[in-house]
Coordinates of C-alpha atoms in Angstrom, one line a residue:
M1 CA -16.3 32.7 -47.6
I2 CA -13.3 31.2 -49.0
R3 CA -12.7 28.6 -47.1
R4 CA -16.8 27.2 -47.2
L5 CA -15.8 27.1 -51.0
G6 CA -12.7 25.5 -51.0
L7 CA -14.8 23.0 -48.7
V8 CA -17.4 22.3 -51.2
F9 CA -14.7 22.3 -54.2
V10 CA -12.9 19.4 -52.2
G11 CA -15.6 17.7 -51.4
T12 CA -17.2 17.5 -55.2
A13 CA -13.7 16.3 -56.2
L14 CA -13.6 13.1 -53.6
I15 CA -17.6 12.7 -54.8
A16 CA -16.6 12.6 -58.3
A17 CA -13.7 10.4 -57.9
C18 CA -15.2 8.1 -55.7
S19 CA -17.9 7.6 -58.2
G20 CA -16.4 6.8 -61.3
P21 CA -16.6 3.6 -63.3
A22 CA -15.3 0.0 -61.9
P23 CA -11.9 -0.5 -63.3
A24 CA -12.2 -3.3 -65.6
P25 CA -11.0 -6.3 -64.4
L26 CA -8.4 -7.4 -66.9
P27 CA -6.9 -5.1 -70.1
A28 CA -8.0 -6.2 -73.5
T29 CA -4.4 -6.6 -74.6
P30 CA -1.2 -6.6 -72.3
S31 CA -0.7 -2.6 -71.3
G32 CA 2.7 -2.6 -71.0
S33 CA 2.9 -1.8 -67.2
P34 CA 5.5 -3.3 -65.0
A35 CA 2.4 -5.3 -63.7
S36 CA 2.2 -6.6 -67.5
A37 CA 5.2 -6.1 -69.3
A38 CA 6.8 -8.5 -71.3
A39 CA 9.7 -7.6 -73.9
A40 CA 9.3 -10.9 -75.7
C41 CA 7.6 -14.0 -76.1
P42 CA 9.1 -16.8 -74.1
E43 CA 11.0 -19.6 -75.3
S44 CA 7.5 -22.0 -74.6
G45 CA 5.5 -19.3 -76.8
I46 CA 3.4 -18.2 -74.1
R47 CA 3.1 -15.4 -72.5
I48 CA 1.1 -14.7 -69.0
T49 CA 0.4 -10.9 -68.2
A50 CA -1.6 -9.8 -65.3
G51 CA -3.9 -6.5 -64.9
A52 CA -4.8 -4.5 -62.7
V53 CA -6.0 -5.6 -58.8
D54 CA -9.6 -5.2 -58.1
A55 CA -10.4 -4.7 -54.9
A56 CA -14.2 -3.7 -54.5
M57 CA -16.1 -4.8 -51.2
G58 CA -13.0 -6.3 -49.8
L59 CA -13.1 -9.4 -52.8
R60 CA -9.9 -9.2 -54.2
A61 CA -9.9 -10.1 -58.1
L62 CA -7.0 -10.4 -60.7
G63 CA -7.6 -10.7 -64.2
I64 CA -4.9 -12.9 -65.7
L65 CA -4.1 -13.5 -69.6
L66 CA -2.5 -16.0 -71.1
T67 CA -1.2 -15.2 -74.9
N68 CA -0.3 -17.4 -77.7
C69 CA 2.6 -15.5 -78.7
G70 CA 4.1 -18.2 -80.7
T71 CA 4.0 -20.0 -84.1
R72 CA 2.5 -23.2 -83.1
D73 CA -1.2 -23.7 -81.9
Y74 CA -1.5 -24.2 -77.7
T75 CA -3.7 -26.4 -76.0
A76 CA -4.1 -24.3 -72.7
N77 CA -6.6 -26.7 -70.0
G78 CA -7.6 -26.4 -66.5
Y79 CA -6.4 -23.9 -63.8
P80 CA -3.6 -22.0 -64.0
A81 CA -0.8 -23.1 -61.3
V82 CA -0.4 -19.9 -59.0
R83 CA 2.5 -19.7 -56.6
V84 CA 2.4 -16.2 -54.0
L85 CA 6.3 -14.5 -53.6
D86 CA 7.1 -11.9 -51.2
A87 CA 9.1 -8.8 -51.8
D88 CA 12.4 -10.9 -52.0
R89 CA 10.7 -13.2 -54.5
K90 CA 10.4 -16.0 -51.4
P91 CA 7.1 -18.2 -51.9
L92 CA 4.9 -17.5 -49.1
E93 CA 2.8 -20.5 -47.7
V94 CA -0.4 -19.6 -49.4
T95 CA -3.4 -22.5 -50.0
V96 CA -4.5 -22.2 -53.7
G97 CA -8.2 -23.4 -54.3
N98 CA -10.0 -23.8 -57.8
G99 CA -12.9 -21.9 -58.5
S100 CA -14.4 -18.9 -56.2
T101 CA -15.9 -20.8 -53.9
P102 CA -12.6 -20.7 -51.2
I103 CA -13.2 -17.4 -51.1
S104 CA -16.6 -16.0 -52.5
A105 CA -19.9 -17.6 -54.0
P106 CA -20.0 -18.7 -57.3
D107 CA -20.1 -16.8 -60.0
S108 CA -19.5 -16.7 -63.9
F109 CA -16.4 -17.1 -64.1
D110 CA -16.6 -20.4 -62.1
V111 CA -17.1 -22.9 -65.8
Q112 CA -16.2 -26.1 -65.6
P113 CA -12.0 -26.3 -67.0
A114 CA -12.5 -27.5 -70.9
P115 CA -9.5 -27.8 -73.3
V116 CA -9.1 -24.4 -75.3
T117 CA -6.7 -24.8 -78.2
L118 CA -5.2 -21.3 -79.0
R119 CA -3.6 -20.3 -82.5
P120 CA -0.9 -17.8 -82.8
G121 CA -2.2 -14.4 -81.1
D122 CA -5.0 -16.0 -79.3
Q123 CA -5.6 -15.7 -75.5
V124 CA -7.5 -17.1 -72.8
M125 CA -8.0 -15.8 -69.3
A126 CA -8.5 -16.3 -66.0
R127 CA -8.8 -14.8 -62.4
V128 CA -7.2 -15.1 -59.3
L129 CA -9.0 -14.3 -56.0
W130 CA -8.3 -13.5 -52.3
R131 CA -10.0 -11.5 -49.6
N132 CA -7.6 -9.4 -47.2
T133 CA -9.3 -10.6 -44.3
M134 CA -7.6 -10.4 -40.8
T135 CA -8.7 -13.4 -38.3
D136 CA -6.1 -13.6 -35.9
S137 CA -4.7 -10.3 -34.0
T138 CA -2.1 -11.9 -33.2
A139 CA -0.8 -12.9 -36.5
P140 CA 0.6 -10.4 -38.7
A141 CA -0.8 -9.6 -42.7
M142 CA 0.7 -11.5 -45.2
E143 CA 2.0 -9.4 -48.3
G144 CA 2.6 -10.7 -51.6
R145 CA 4.5 -9.1 -54.2
Y146 CA 4.9 -11.2 -57.0
L147 CA 3.0 -14.3 -58.1
E148 CA 4.6 -17.3 -60.0
I149 CA 1.8 -18.6 -62.7
A150 CA 2.1 -21.3 -64.8
P151 CA -0.3 -22.1 -67.6
A152 CA -1.3 -25.4 -65.4
A153 CA 0.7 -28.0 -63.2
G154 CA 4.2 -29.3 -64.4
E155 CA 4.8 -26.3 -67.2
P156 CA 7.0 -23.4 -66.9
A157 CA 6.1 -20.7 -64.7
Q158 CA 6.1 -16.9 -65.4
L159 CA 6.5 -14.0 -63.1
V160 CA 4.3 -11.1 -62.8
E161 CA 4.4 -8.5 -60.6
P162 CA 0.5 -7.4 -59.6
H163 CA 0.0 -3.4 -59.4
G164 CA -1.0 -3.3 -56.0
G165 CA 0.1 -6.5 -54.8
I166 CA -1.3 -9.1 -53.0
D167 CA -2.7 -8.7 -49.5
L168 CA -4.2 -11.6 -48.4
G169 CA -4.7 -10.6 -44.8
N170 CA -3.7 -13.3 -42.3
T171 CA -6.1 -15.9 -44.0
S172 CA -3.0 -17.4 -46.1
R173 CA -5.1 -18.6 -49.2
L174 CA -6.7 -17.3 -52.8
A175 CA -8.6 -19.4 -55.7
V176 CA -8.2 -19.6 -59.4
N177 CA -10.8 -19.7 -62.1
P178 CA -9.6 -22.3 -65.0
W179 CA -8.3 -20.9 -68.4
A180 CA -11.3 -19.7 -70.7
V181 CA -12.1 -17.4 -73.4
R182 CA -13.8 -14.4 -72.3
S183 CA -16.4 -12.6 -74.2

């Protein structure tokens, strides 16, 4: 009887854990976690942080936040420049596409890039998407640990360590959405 009762309690706990609310793709403010911590505002006046990886239904999504922590206006325009690094911080051979289409069906994040002027303290968001897909059983899975993210190509990049890593399978591709104000 006690054994059956224990199984009922374990089963109930598992159901409760699995049926909770879905995690938010991006915190409203920097969380201070290792994945998004930034001790001070970088010299550029722009800080990039990452939320938690949402791995629902095989599609991975990572919200990234660009904050104007400087004293002057900053204009974000286009797509963030993203590079995946391994645990030793060495670049991995990954193809980065713009918009959701290289990874998923287009969705509400697929807006046309447009300049967004950020006053000090303002924020814009973008999203990194990928799938952990294995297409070749003889090829090893690719595991990224860090992302190097620049507000745009040619601008200084910042290193973030997403909680959960970047598990790309062996497709070696991900996608980014443009910087945009999210409500």
